[in-house]
């Protein structure tokens, strides 16, 4: 009778102390391979935005999902966040008699950070999962292969319109979130905290600069791209039936959320660090 | 096209996934206007063979010629054009959930990347495509009104019919059928087989069907081949399948436990 197969580490023939290093090396190589694969996928998707044919219906459907159907959840998140910032900053700033700074704190927090980041995270949870599940199901039920057999490039038909919709729609969504977040702060300040409405509005408009808004919206465009990219990438490459689609969905949400936060730091460092 | 030149000619086709050899030197000729049935057990490489011909999987080595042209040597654009002469019925029909039935049937005719070859249906407007889809649905025994339904509203047999309608809608020169009767009751399986035979004959197409349903194989095929461990181990007339004289084919077609084919539970 043959002996049982040796574990793979032992099969490497490495001395015991070196095996963790070999495992680490394999992990790093796998990470680099994954990053390269993701970058190529993203570049291919973007390249299809520049080459016809274009799929307007697919873009409109993805745009509606991003901009219209995500609006309620993003709006609620933004308005409550603005209200909470006003309350929290009031309790903190009252100790230093600096309540007049509340309008500027609210508008800067919302426009520069909370608007794009919270909208990005909410949309990553909602649409990243939906995209990964839809494309993943299409993959495991041969629908993506069927597209290829029907003279339709799946990257062009499925991926490129979603990437473009993410880039275009999230800034619009964030613009609305910015307005609602500031409005939430305004409501709390004027109704609950007794601020003068005209003075609060003047402070808000006077303090915020165009660059704050523009950079916030630029961040949103990057986040929109990242969310669509992770949703499409994980769904498009999913395999293994229902479990594979489930894993792809989880990976899409987790990776998109982490990338939103990481790129938020990178972009803030690029644009706002003086 | 001369009857002596194979419509599809495969030589020395190899494909492995990691250490697992799936195709190990497949040689196969399919003559024009014949229906070739490829039989073989689960995991014998039948689906991979079809996907290699379609260009959905890149083989490791070998050649695949369609009308004498080596498709593996073609660029992506030329391969897309070659693919337009092929219709495919997937195992689970692979209908697009987000589209209606008629949009599924007419999808290839509306495809923006489509450049119709001679004899194929031209690219249509949406209005024309809708009318055409209704006619094709009637060819596979469904009312044109079914076109307004969603695929999820259809039974398995109806989904297979819609998949067949989508495969034949552009009048392709070649038709592929991947396990056309899987998941269907025997009567519905026979109905689908009958439709397949009618469609292939009416279009004058060349067909390859892969199946391990023997009743279906003998109904659909004029020629047959058996794939085992990545190689073609027998070929002949489909009518001879049940009494081929080949031990492997006999064991497979009669479903015997004992014989030269051993089930690999784990490798």
Short mmCIF file of C-alpha atoms in Angstrom, two decimals:
data_model
loop_
_atom_site.label_atom_id
_atom_site.label_comp_id
_atom_site.label_asym_id
_atom_site.label_seq_id
_atom_site.Cartn_x
_atom_site.Cartn_y
_atom_site.Cartn_z
CA UNK A 1 0.00 0.00 0.00
CA UNK A 2 1.37 3.41 -0.93
CA UNK A 3 2.21 5.94 1.75
CA UNK A 4 -0.16 8.90 2.23
CA UNK A 5 0.70 12.09 0.30
CA UNK A 6 2.99 14.51 2.13
CA UNK A 7 1.71 17.97 3.05
CA UNK A 8 2.54 20.61 0.46
CA UNK A 9 4.98 22.48 2.74
CA UNK A 10 6.97 19.33 3.27
CA UNK A 11 6.84 18.73 -0.47
CA UNK A 12 8.65 22.05 -0.96
CA UNK A 13 11.67 20.37 0.58
CA UNK A 14 12.41 23.47 2.67
CA UNK A 15 13.79 23.32 6.19
CA UNK A 16 11.18 24.06 8.81
CA UNK A 17 12.42 27.60 9.72
CA UNK A 18 12.17 28.71 6.08
CA UNK A 19 8.62 27.56 5.50
CA UNK A 20 6.93 30.67 6.98
CA UNK A 21 9.10 32.82 4.73
CA UNK A 22 8.06 30.73 1.71
CA UNK A 23 4.41 31.07 2.75
CA UNK A 24 4.85 34.83 3.11
CA UNK A 25 6.46 34.98 -0.33
CA UNK A 26 3.56 33.08 -1.88
CA UNK A 27 1.09 35.43 -0.21
CA UNK A 28 2.92 38.52 -1.49
CA UNK A 29 3.10 37.07 -4.99
CA UNK A 30 -0.61 36.25 -4.89
CA UNK A 31 -1.38 39.81 -3.74
CA UNK A 32 0.73 41.31 -6.50
CA UNK A 33 -0.90 39.02 -9.05
CA UNK A 34 -4.33 40.07 -7.79
CA UNK A 35 -3.42 43.76 -7.92
CA UNK A 36 -2.07 43.38 -11.46
CA UNK A 37 -5.14 41.49 -12.56
CA UNK A 38 -7.41 44.16 -11.06
CA UNK A 39 -5.43 46.97 -12.71
CA UNK A 40 -5.60 45.27 -16.12
CA UNK A 41 -9.33 44.66 -15.68
CA UNK A 42 -9.89 48.33 -14.80
CA UNK A 43 -7.79 49.59 -17.69
CA UNK A 44 -9.54 47.29 -20.14
CA UNK A 45 -12.90 48.48 -18.85
CA UNK A 46 -11.88 52.12 -19.21
CA UNK A 47 -10.47 51.53 -22.69
CA UNK A 48 -13.90 50.33 -23.84
CA UNK A 49 -15.30 53.74 -22.86
CA UNK A 50 -13.24 55.23 -25.68
CA UNK A 51 -13.95 52.64 -28.38
CA UNK A 52 -17.35 52.03 -30.01
CA UNK A 53 -19.82 50.44 -29.92
CA UNK A 54 -21.28 52.14 -26.83
CA UNK A 55 -24.23 50.76 -24.88
CA UNK A 56 -26.37 53.74 -23.86
CA UNK A 57 -29.20 51.64 -22.42
CA UNK A 58 -26.80 49.76 -20.19
CA UNK A 59 -25.27 53.03 -19.03
CA UNK A 60 -28.66 54.55 -18.28
CA UNK A 61 -29.73 51.49 -16.28
CA UNK A 62 -26.51 51.58 -14.24
CA UNK A 63 -26.77 55.36 -13.83
CA UNK A 64 -30.31 55.06 -12.47
CA UNK A 65 -29.16 52.41 -10.00
CA UNK A 66 -26.33 54.64 -8.83
CA UNK A 67 -27.91 58.05 -8.84
CA UNK A 68 -31.64 57.57 -8.40
CA UNK A 69 -32.21 54.37 -6.44
CA UNK A 70 -29.31 55.10 -4.06
CA UNK A 71 -30.62 58.61 -3.34
CA UNK A 72 -32.90 57.80 -0.37
CA UNK A 73 -30.25 55.96 1.64
CA UNK A 74 -27.55 58.52 0.85
CA UNK A 75 -29.90 61.43 1.59
CA UNK A 76 -30.90 60.03 4.98
CA UNK A 77 -27.26 59.32 5.86
CA UNK A 78 -26.20 62.84 4.88
CA UNK A 79 -28.98 64.70 6.67
CA UNK A 80 -28.53 62.82 9.95
CA UNK A 81 -24.74 63.16 9.75
CA UNK A 82 -25.06 66.95 9.32
CA UNK A 83 -27.42 67.10 12.29
CA UNK A 84 -25.08 65.04 14.49
CA UNK A 85 -22.04 67.15 13.59
CA UNK A 86 -23.92 70.31 14.55
CA UNK A 87 -24.94 68.81 17.89
CA UNK A 88 -21.52 67.35 18.70
CA UNK A 89 -19.56 70.42 17.69
CA UNK A 90 -21.92 72.62 19.72
CA UNK A 91 -21.34 70.59 22.91
CA UNK A 92 -17.58 70.70 22.34
CA UNK A 93 -17.21 74.30 21.17
CA UNK A 94 -19.51 75.73 23.85
CA UNK A 95 -16.74 75.01 26.37
CA UNK A 96 -14.53 77.53 24.58
CA UNK A 97 -17.28 79.99 23.63
CA UNK A 98 -16.59 79.12 19.99
CA UNK A 99 -20.13 78.26 18.93
CA UNK A 100 -19.86 80.61 15.97
CA UNK A 101 -17.50 78.09 14.31
CA UNK A 102 -20.23 75.46 14.08
CA UNK A 103 -21.44 76.53 10.64
CA UNK A 104 -17.93 76.29 9.22
CA UNK A 105 -17.28 72.94 10.92
CA UNK A 106 -20.48 71.46 9.54
CA UNK A 107 -19.99 72.68 5.99
CA UNK A 108 -16.32 71.71 5.81
CA UNK A 109 -16.86 68.27 7.37
CA UNK A 110 -19.74 67.50 5.06
CA UNK A 111 -18.37 68.90 1.81
CA UNK A 112 -14.78 67.75 2.16
CA UNK A 113 -15.18 64.41 3.92
CA UNK A 114 -18.50 63.09 5.11
CA UNK A 115 -20.45 63.70 1.93
CA UNK A 116 -18.12 61.74 -0.37
CA UNK A 117 -17.04 59.11 2.16
CA UNK A 118 -20.44 58.28 3.62
CA UNK A 119 -22.09 58.29 0.21
CA UNK A 120 -19.25 56.10 -1.07
CA UNK A 121 -19.61 53.62 1.78
CA UNK A 122 -23.39 53.46 1.50
CA UNK A 123 -23.25 52.97 -2.27
CA UNK A 124 -20.44 50.40 -1.88
CA UNK A 125 -22.70 48.40 0.42
CA UNK A 126 -25.73 48.76 -1.78
CA UNK A 127 -24.45 48.70 -5.35
CA UNK A 128 -21.09 46.96 -4.98
CA UNK A 129 -22.96 43.96 -3.65
CA UNK A 130 -25.69 44.19 -6.28
CA UNK A 131 -23.22 44.42 -9.17
CA UNK A 132 -21.11 41.54 -7.91
CA UNK A 133 -24.19 39.38 -7.39
CA UNK A 134 -25.63 40.21 -10.81
CA UNK A 135 -22.42 39.65 -12.77
CA UNK A 136 -21.51 36.66 -10.62
CA UNK A 137 -24.84 35.02 -11.35
CA UNK A 138 -24.42 35.79 -15.03
CA UNK A 139 -20.97 34.18 -14.90
CA UNK A 140 -22.01 30.94 -13.19
CA UNK A 141 -25.12 30.55 -15.37
CA UNK A 142 -23.12 31.00 -18.61
CA UNK A 143 -24.84 34.30 -19.47
CA UNK A 144 -21.48 36.04 -19.89
CA UNK A 145 -20.30 33.31 -22.27
CA UNK A 146 -23.63 33.62 -24.09
CA UNK A 147 -22.94 37.33 -24.65
CA UNK A 148 -19.65 36.45 -26.32
CA UNK A 149 -21.36 33.94 -28.61
CA UNK A 150 -23.87 36.64 -29.57
CA UNK A 151 -21.29 39.09 -30.94
CA UNK A 152 -21.22 41.19 -27.79
CA UNK A 153 -18.07 41.89 -25.82
CA UNK A 154 -19.03 41.40 -22.14
CA UNK A 155 -16.46 43.96 -20.96
CA UNK A 156 -18.01 46.53 -23.27
CA UNK A 157 -21.62 45.58 -22.50
CA UNK A 158 -21.46 44.89 -18.77
CA UNK A 159 -18.37 46.51 -17.29
CA UNK A 160 -17.67 49.75 -19.18
CA UNK A 161 -21.20 51.24 -18.73
CA UNK A 162 -21.10 50.49 -14.98
CA UNK A 163 -17.66 52.09 -14.58
CA UNK A 164 -18.82 55.20 -16.44
CA UNK A 165 -22.06 55.35 -14.45
CA UNK A 166 -20.06 55.20 -11.22
CA UNK A 167 -17.75 58.02 -12.31
CA UNK A 168 -20.63 60.27 -13.41
CA UNK A 169 -23.34 59.43 -10.88
CA UNK A 170 -21.55 59.47 -7.56
CA UNK A 171 -20.50 63.16 -7.80
CA UNK A 172 -24.15 64.07 -8.49
CA UNK A 173 -25.23 61.98 -5.53
CA UNK A 174 -22.59 63.61 -3.34
CA UNK A 175 -23.65 67.08 -4.46
CA UNK A 176 -27.13 66.28 -3.16
CA UNK A 177 -25.65 64.71 -0.01
CA UNK A 178 -23.59 67.88 0.59
CA UNK A 179 -26.69 70.08 0.37
CA UNK A 180 -28.72 67.82 2.64
CA UNK A 181 -25.89 67.44 5.17
CA UNK A 182 -25.48 71.18 5.45
CA UNK A 183 -29.23 71.54 5.67
CA UNK A 184 -29.30 69.01 8.53
CA UNK A 185 -26.75 71.08 10.43
CA UNK A 186 -28.73 74.23 9.67
CA UNK A 187 -31.95 72.72 11.02
CA UNK A 188 -30.37 71.61 14.29
CA UNK A 189 -28.52 74.90 14.72
CA UNK A 190 -31.55 77.10 14.08
CA UNK A 191 -34.39 75.01 15.53
CA UNK A 192 -32.71 73.35 18.51
CA UNK A 193 -29.67 75.45 19.32
CA UNK A 194 -31.21 78.84 18.71
CA UNK A 195 -28.84 80.18 16.01
CA UNK A 196 -29.96 83.01 13.78
CA UNK A 197 -30.86 81.45 10.43
CA UNK A 198 -29.52 84.31 8.33
CA UNK A 199 -26.21 84.47 10.22
CA UNK A 200 -25.75 80.70 10.07
CA UNK A 201 -26.40 80.66 6.32
CA UNK A 202 -24.03 83.59 5.76
CA UNK A 203 -21.29 81.85 7.76
CA UNK A 204 -21.78 78.65 5.78
CA UNK A 205 -21.67 80.34 2.37
CA UNK A 206 -18.86 82.67 3.37
CA UNK A 207 -16.60 79.97 4.72
CA UNK A 208 -16.85 77.22 2.11
CA UNK A 209 -14.62 77.63 -0.95
CA UNK A 210 -15.14 76.39 -4.46
CA UNK A 211 -12.10 74.13 -4.15
CA UNK A 212 -13.66 72.37 -1.13
CA UNK A 213 -16.70 71.45 -3.17
CA UNK A 214 -14.78 70.57 -6.34
CA UNK A 215 -12.29 68.31 -4.55
CA UNK A 216 -15.14 66.63 -2.67
CA UNK A 217 -16.88 65.90 -5.97
CA UNK A 218 -13.61 64.72 -7.55
CA UNK A 219 -13.20 62.30 -4.65
CA UNK A 220 -16.73 61.09 -5.32
CA UNK A 221 -15.87 60.38 -8.97
CA UNK A 222 -12.89 58.28 -7.87
CA UNK A 223 -15.00 56.46 -5.29
CA UNK A 224 -17.71 55.80 -7.88
CA UNK A 225 -15.14 54.26 -10.19
CA UNK A 226 -13.67 52.12 -7.39
CA UNK A 227 -17.08 50.84 -6.26
CA UNK A 228 -18.11 49.89 -9.80
CA UNK A 229 -14.68 48.37 -10.46
CA UNK A 230 -14.75 46.15 -7.39
CA UNK A 231 -18.36 45.11 -7.99
CA UNK A 232 -17.68 44.23 -11.63
CA UNK A 233 -14.27 42.62 -11.01
CA UNK A 234 -15.43 40.33 -8.24
CA UNK A 235 -18.66 39.39 -10.02
CA UNK A 236 -17.06 38.90 -13.43
CA UNK A 237 -14.44 36.54 -12.05
CA UNK A 238 -16.65 34.62 -9.64
CA UNK A 239 -16.87 30.86 -9.94
CA UNK A 240 -18.18 27.89 -8.03
CA UNK A 241 -21.93 28.39 -8.07
CA UNK A 242 -23.97 30.06 -5.34
CA UNK A 243 -21.13 29.97 -2.81
CA UNK A 244 -18.79 31.64 -5.32
CA UNK A 245 -21.33 34.39 -5.98
CA UNK A 246 -21.72 34.91 -2.23
CA UNK A 247 -17.96 35.21 -1.78
CA UNK A 248 -17.73 37.61 -4.72
CA UNK A 249 -20.44 39.79 -3.18
CA UNK A 250 -18.70 39.92 0.18
CA UNK A 251 -15.32 40.64 -1.44
CA UNK A 252 -16.82 43.42 -3.55
CA UNK A 253 -18.30 45.24 -0.55
CA UNK A 254 -15.29 44.79 1.72
CA UNK A 255 -12.69 45.69 -0.89
CA UNK A 256 -14.68 48.67 -2.22
CA UNK A 257 -15.17 50.02 1.33
CA UNK A 258 -11.47 49.69 2.16
CA UNK A 259 -10.46 51.28 -1.14
CA UNK A 260 -12.86 54.20 -0.56
CA UNK A 261 -11.26 54.89 2.82
CA UNK A 262 -7.71 54.40 1.54
CA UNK A 263 -8.22 56.65 -1.47
CA UNK A 264 -9.94 59.21 0.75
CA UNK A 265 -6.71 59.50 2.70
CA UNK A 266 -4.57 59.61 -0.45
CA UNK A 267 -6.74 62.29 -2.11
CA UNK A 268 -7.01 64.34 1.08
CA UNK A 269 -3.23 64.22 1.39
CA UNK A 270 -2.91 65.30 -2.24
CA UNK A 271 -5.41 68.17 -2.23
CA UNK A 272 -5.81 69.47 1.30
CA UNK A 273 -2.50 68.91 3.07
CA UNK A 274 -0.60 72.17 3.25
CA UNK B 1 -18.76 24.09 -49.88
CA UNK B 2 -17.47 20.72 -51.01
CA UNK B 3 -18.75 17.75 -49.09
CA UNK B 4 -15.22 16.36 -48.71
CA UNK B 5 -13.83 19.29 -46.73
CA UNK B 6 -14.78 19.15 -43.05
CA UNK B 7 -16.79 22.09 -41.81
CA UNK B 8 -14.94 21.73 -38.51
CA UNK B 9 -11.55 20.03 -38.30
CA UNK B 10 -9.81 19.58 -34.95
CA UNK B 11 -6.30 18.23 -34.62
CA UNK B 12 -4.20 17.48 -31.56
CA UNK B 13 -6.24 19.67 -29.22
CA UNK B 14 -4.81 19.84 -25.70
CA UNK B 15 -6.13 21.67 -22.69
CA UNK B 16 -5.14 21.30 -19.07
CA UNK B 17 -6.30 23.14 -15.96
CA UNK B 18 -3.33 23.04 -13.64
CA UNK B 19 -2.18 19.44 -13.51
CA UNK B 20 -5.57 18.13 -14.72
CA UNK B 21 -5.47 17.21 -18.42
CA UNK B 22 -8.96 17.72 -19.81
CA UNK B 23 -8.28 17.44 -23.54
CA UNK B 24 -5.34 15.24 -24.44
CA UNK B 25 -4.98 15.34 -28.19
CA UNK B 26 -8.52 15.47 -29.60
CA UNK B 27 -8.84 14.81 -33.34
CA UNK B 28 -12.29 15.26 -34.83
CA UNK B 29 -13.79 16.04 -38.24
CA UNK B 30 -17.36 17.24 -38.64
CA UNK B 31 -18.57 17.23 -42.23
CA UNK B 32 -20.93 19.93 -43.55
CA UNK B 33 -24.63 19.52 -42.82
CA UNK B 34 -24.07 16.59 -40.46
CA UNK B 35 -25.01 16.38 -36.81
CA UNK B 36 -22.14 15.11 -34.70
CA UNK B 37 -23.01 13.90 -31.22
CA UNK B 38 -20.13 13.76 -28.75
CA UNK B 39 -20.82 11.48 -25.82
CA UNK B 40 -18.77 10.95 -22.71
CA UNK B 41 -19.01 10.89 -18.96
CA UNK B 42 -19.15 13.90 -16.67
CA UNK B 43 -15.79 15.65 -16.63
CA UNK B 44 -14.60 13.95 -19.82
CA UNK B 45 -13.99 17.31 -21.51
CA UNK B 46 -17.07 17.59 -23.74
CA UNK B 47 -18.00 21.12 -22.65
CA UNK B 48 -14.37 22.25 -22.75
CA UNK B 49 -14.16 20.98 -26.34
CA UNK B 50 -17.16 23.09 -27.38
CA UNK B 51 -15.84 26.13 -25.52
CA UNK B 52 -12.48 25.78 -27.23
CA UNK B 53 -14.17 25.76 -30.66
CA UNK B 54 -16.20 28.83 -29.67
CA UNK B 55 -13.10 30.62 -28.41
CA UNK B 56 -14.43 30.88 -24.86
CA UNK B 57 -11.45 28.83 -23.64
CA UNK B 58 -7.99 29.06 -25.16
CA UNK B 59 -6.52 25.57 -25.78
CA UNK B 60 -2.90 24.89 -24.85
CA UNK B 61 -2.04 23.47 -28.27
CA UNK B 62 -3.58 21.99 -31.41
CA UNK B 63 -5.62 23.43 -34.24
CA UNK B 64 -9.30 24.13 -34.86
CA UNK B 65 -10.28 24.83 -38.45
CA UNK B 66 -13.69 26.11 -39.54
CA UNK B 67 -14.15 26.06 -43.32
CA UNK B 68 -10.40 25.44 -43.61
CA UNK B 69 -9.45 28.52 -41.54
CA UNK B 70 -7.44 27.97 -38.36
CA UNK B 71 -9.51 29.98 -35.89
CA UNK B 72 -6.79 29.88 -33.22
CA UNK B 73 -4.49 31.84 -35.51
CA UNK B 74 -7.08 34.60 -36.10
CA UNK B 75 -7.07 38.00 -34.40
CA UNK B 76 -9.83 38.88 -31.94
CA UNK B 77 -11.89 40.78 -34.53
CA UNK B 78 -11.71 37.99 -37.11
CA UNK B 79 -12.62 35.49 -34.41
CA UNK B 80 -15.64 37.56 -33.48
CA UNK B 81 -16.73 37.46 -37.11
CA UNK B 82 -16.17 33.70 -37.26
CA UNK B 83 -18.21 33.28 -34.08
CA UNK B 84 -21.14 34.99 -35.77
CA UNK B 85 -21.70 31.93 -37.93
CA UNK B 86 -22.19 29.81 -34.79
CA UNK B 87 -25.31 29.48 -32.67
CA UNK B 88 -25.13 27.93 -29.23
CA UNK B 89 -27.75 26.39 -26.96
CA UNK B 90 -26.29 26.32 -23.46
CA UNK B 91 -27.00 23.58 -20.96
CA UNK B 92 -29.24 25.76 -18.78
CA UNK B 93 -30.30 27.95 -21.75
CA UNK B 94 -28.33 30.92 -20.23
CA UNK B 95 -31.14 33.38 -20.96
CA UNK B 96 -30.52 36.98 -19.89
CA UNK B 97 -32.70 37.57 -16.81
CA UNK B 98 -32.84 41.31 -17.27
CA UNK B 99 -34.35 41.11 -20.76
CA UNK B 100 -37.70 39.91 -22.05
CA UNK B 101 -37.97 36.69 -24.03
CA UNK B 102 -38.15 38.45 -27.40
CA UNK B 103 -35.10 40.59 -26.53
CA UNK B 104 -33.26 37.38 -25.67
CA UNK B 105 -34.20 35.78 -28.98
CA UNK B 106 -33.26 38.86 -30.99
CA UNK B 107 -30.17 39.74 -28.96
CA UNK B 108 -27.69 38.58 -31.59
CA UNK B 109 -29.57 40.36 -34.38
CA UNK B 110 -29.46 43.64 -32.46
CA UNK B 111 -25.83 43.24 -31.34
CA UNK B 112 -23.87 46.37 -32.17
CA UNK B 113 -20.70 44.39 -32.81
CA UNK B 114 -22.41 42.17 -35.40
CA UNK B 115 -21.24 42.12 -39.01
CA UNK B 116 -23.48 39.52 -40.67
CA UNK B 117 -21.85 37.01 -43.01
CA UNK B 118 -23.35 36.01 -46.33
CA UNK B 119 -26.60 34.08 -45.85
CA UNK B 120 -27.09 35.17 -42.25
CA UNK B 121 -29.88 37.45 -41.04
CA UNK B 122 -28.89 41.12 -41.48
CA UNK B 123 -28.73 43.48 -38.52
CA UNK B 124 -32.28 44.61 -37.73
CA UNK B 125 -33.99 47.56 -36.09
CA UNK B 126 -35.71 46.86 -32.76
CA UNK B 127 -39.14 46.84 -34.42
CA UNK B 128 -38.00 44.40 -37.11
CA UNK B 129 -36.20 42.26 -34.54
CA UNK B 130 -39.34 41.98 -32.44
CA UNK B 131 -41.36 40.69 -35.40
CA UNK B 132 -38.55 38.30 -36.35
CA UNK B 133 -38.30 37.03 -32.76
CA UNK B 134 -42.03 36.23 -32.81
CA UNK B 135 -41.58 34.15 -35.97
CA UNK B 136 -38.61 32.27 -34.53
CA UNK B 137 -40.51 31.59 -31.32
CA UNK B 138 -43.30 30.05 -33.40
CA UNK B 139 -40.70 27.84 -35.13
CA UNK B 140 -39.82 26.33 -31.74
CA UNK B 141 -43.45 25.85 -30.80
CA UNK B 142 -44.03 28.93 -28.66
CA UNK B 143 -46.62 31.64 -29.24
CA UNK B 144 -45.24 35.03 -30.26
CA UNK B 145 -46.97 36.48 -27.17
CA UNK B 146 -44.46 34.59 -25.00
CA UNK B 147 -41.96 37.17 -26.22
CA UNK B 148 -43.27 39.72 -23.74
CA UNK B 149 -42.63 37.49 -20.72
CA UNK B 150 -39.52 37.42 -18.59
CA UNK B 151 -37.35 34.25 -18.69
CA UNK B 152 -38.08 33.64 -15.00
CA UNK B 153 -41.78 33.20 -15.86
CA UNK B 154 -41.02 30.21 -18.12
CA UNK B 155 -40.74 26.49 -17.32
CA UNK B 156 -37.45 24.64 -17.93
CA UNK B 157 -38.71 23.23 -21.23
CA UNK B 158 -39.87 26.65 -22.42
CA UNK B 159 -36.52 28.17 -21.45
CA UNK B 160 -34.78 25.51 -23.55
CA UNK B 161 -37.03 26.37 -26.49
CA UNK B 162 -36.25 30.06 -26.10
CA UNK B 163 -32.54 29.21 -25.90
CA UNK B 164 -32.93 27.22 -29.12
CA UNK B 165 -34.79 30.12 -30.74
CA UNK B 166 -31.94 32.47 -29.77
CA UNK B 167 -29.39 30.04 -31.19
CA UNK B 168 -31.12 29.79 -34.59
CA UNK B 169 -32.41 33.37 -34.88
CA UNK B 170 -29.49 34.57 -37.01
CA UNK B 171 -29.59 31.45 -39.26
CA UNK B 172 -26.11 30.26 -38.25
CA UNK B 173 -24.07 27.84 -40.36
CA UNK B 174 -23.00 25.92 -37.26
CA UNK B 175 -25.05 25.01 -34.19
CA UNK B 176 -23.74 23.76 -30.86
CA UNK B 177 -25.92 22.07 -28.26
CA UNK B 178 -24.59 21.58 -24.74
CA UNK B 179 -26.60 18.87 -22.98
CA UNK B 180 -29.87 19.95 -24.62
CA UNK B 181 -32.13 17.62 -22.62
CA UNK B 182 -30.58 17.93 -19.16
CA UNK B 183 -33.20 18.65 -16.52
CA UNK B 184 -36.15 17.89 -18.79
CA UNK B 185 -38.67 15.07 -18.49
CA UNK B 186 -38.40 12.37 -21.22
CA UNK B 187 -41.31 13.71 -23.24
CA UNK B 188 -40.06 17.28 -23.19
CA UNK B 189 -36.56 15.96 -23.98
CA UNK B 190 -37.93 14.23 -27.07
CA UNK B 191 -39.79 17.41 -28.08
CA UNK B 192 -36.59 19.49 -27.78
CA UNK B 193 -34.63 16.87 -29.74
CA UNK B 194 -37.28 16.96 -32.47
CA UNK B 195 -37.06 20.73 -32.65
CA UNK B 196 -33.27 20.56 -32.84
CA UNK B 197 -33.41 18.09 -35.73
CA UNK B 198 -35.99 20.24 -37.56
CA UNK B 199 -33.96 23.42 -37.05
CA UNK B 200 -30.71 21.85 -38.20
CA UNK B 201 -32.36 20.40 -41.30
CA UNK B 202 -34.26 23.56 -42.18
CA UNK B 203 -31.18 25.75 -41.83
CA UNK B 204 -28.84 23.25 -43.49
CA UNK B 205 -26.50 23.79 -40.56
CA UNK B 206 -23.67 21.67 -39.25
CA UNK B 207 -24.27 20.69 -35.65
CA UNK B 208 -22.30 19.40 -32.70
CA UNK B 209 -24.25 18.22 -29.67
CA UNK B 210 -22.68 16.99 -26.48
CA UNK B 211 -24.74 14.79 -24.24
CA UNK B 212 -24.74 11.74 -22.06
CA UNK B 213 -28.41 11.10 -22.73
CA UNK B 214 -28.34 8.13 -25.13
CA UNK B 215 -31.91 8.53 -26.31
CA UNK B 216 -31.16 12.14 -27.18
CA UNK B 217 -27.86 11.21 -28.86
CA UNK B 218 -29.50 8.76 -31.24
CA UNK B 219 -32.33 11.16 -32.04
CA UNK B 220 -30.16 14.21 -32.74
CA UNK B 221 -27.05 12.74 -34.31
CA UNK B 222 -26.13 11.41 -37.70
CA UNK B 223 -22.53 10.88 -36.59
CA UNK B 224 -21.21 10.19 -33.10
CA UNK B 225 -17.92 10.17 -31.24
CA UNK B 226 -16.99 9.21 -27.72
CA UNK B 227 -14.64 11.27 -25.59
CA UNK B 228 -12.82 9.52 -22.76
CA UNK B 229 -9.93 10.92 -20.74
CA UNK B 230 -9.51 13.80 -23.16
CA UNK B 231 -9.31 11.69 -26.32
CA UNK B 232 -11.76 10.52 -28.96
CA UNK B 233 -11.86 6.77 -28.42
CA UNK B 234 -14.56 5.89 -30.95
CA UNK B 235 -16.40 7.45 -33.84
CA UNK B 236 -19.05 6.14 -36.17
CA UNK B 237 -22.68 6.52 -37.19
CA UNK B 238 -25.00 7.65 -34.41
CA UNK B 239 -27.32 4.75 -35.29
CA UNK B 240 -24.55 2.33 -34.26
CA UNK B 241 -24.13 3.82 -30.78
CA UNK B 242 -26.09 1.10 -29.00
CA UNK B 243 -24.27 -1.75 -30.76
CA UNK B 244 -20.92 -0.27 -31.69
CA UNK B 245 -18.75 -3.25 -30.79
CA UNK B 246 -16.47 -0.91 -28.82
CA UNK B 247 -16.22 -2.00 -25.18
CA UNK B 248 -16.06 1.55 -23.84
CA UNK B 249 -19.00 2.77 -25.89
CA UNK B 250 -21.02 -0.32 -25.02
CA UNK B 251 -20.32 0.11 -21.30
CA UNK B 252 -21.27 3.79 -21.49
CA UNK B 253 -24.37 3.49 -23.65
CA UNK B 254 -25.74 0.56 -21.64
CA UNK B 255 -24.77 2.06 -18.31
CA UNK B 256 -22.77 -0.93 -17.05
CA UNK B 257 -20.72 -0.69 -13.88
CA UNK B 258 -18.19 -3.24 -15.09
CA UNK B 259 -16.00 -2.52 -18.08
CA UNK B 260 -12.92 -0.71 -19.31
CA UNK B 261 -14.16 2.67 -18.03
CA UNK B 262 -13.41 3.12 -14.34
CA UNK B 263 -15.07 5.88 -12.36
CA UNK B 264 -12.50 8.21 -10.87
CA UNK B 265 -13.90 9.21 -7.51
CA UNK B 266 -10.88 11.29 -6.64
CA UNK B 267 -7.64 12.02 -8.44
#
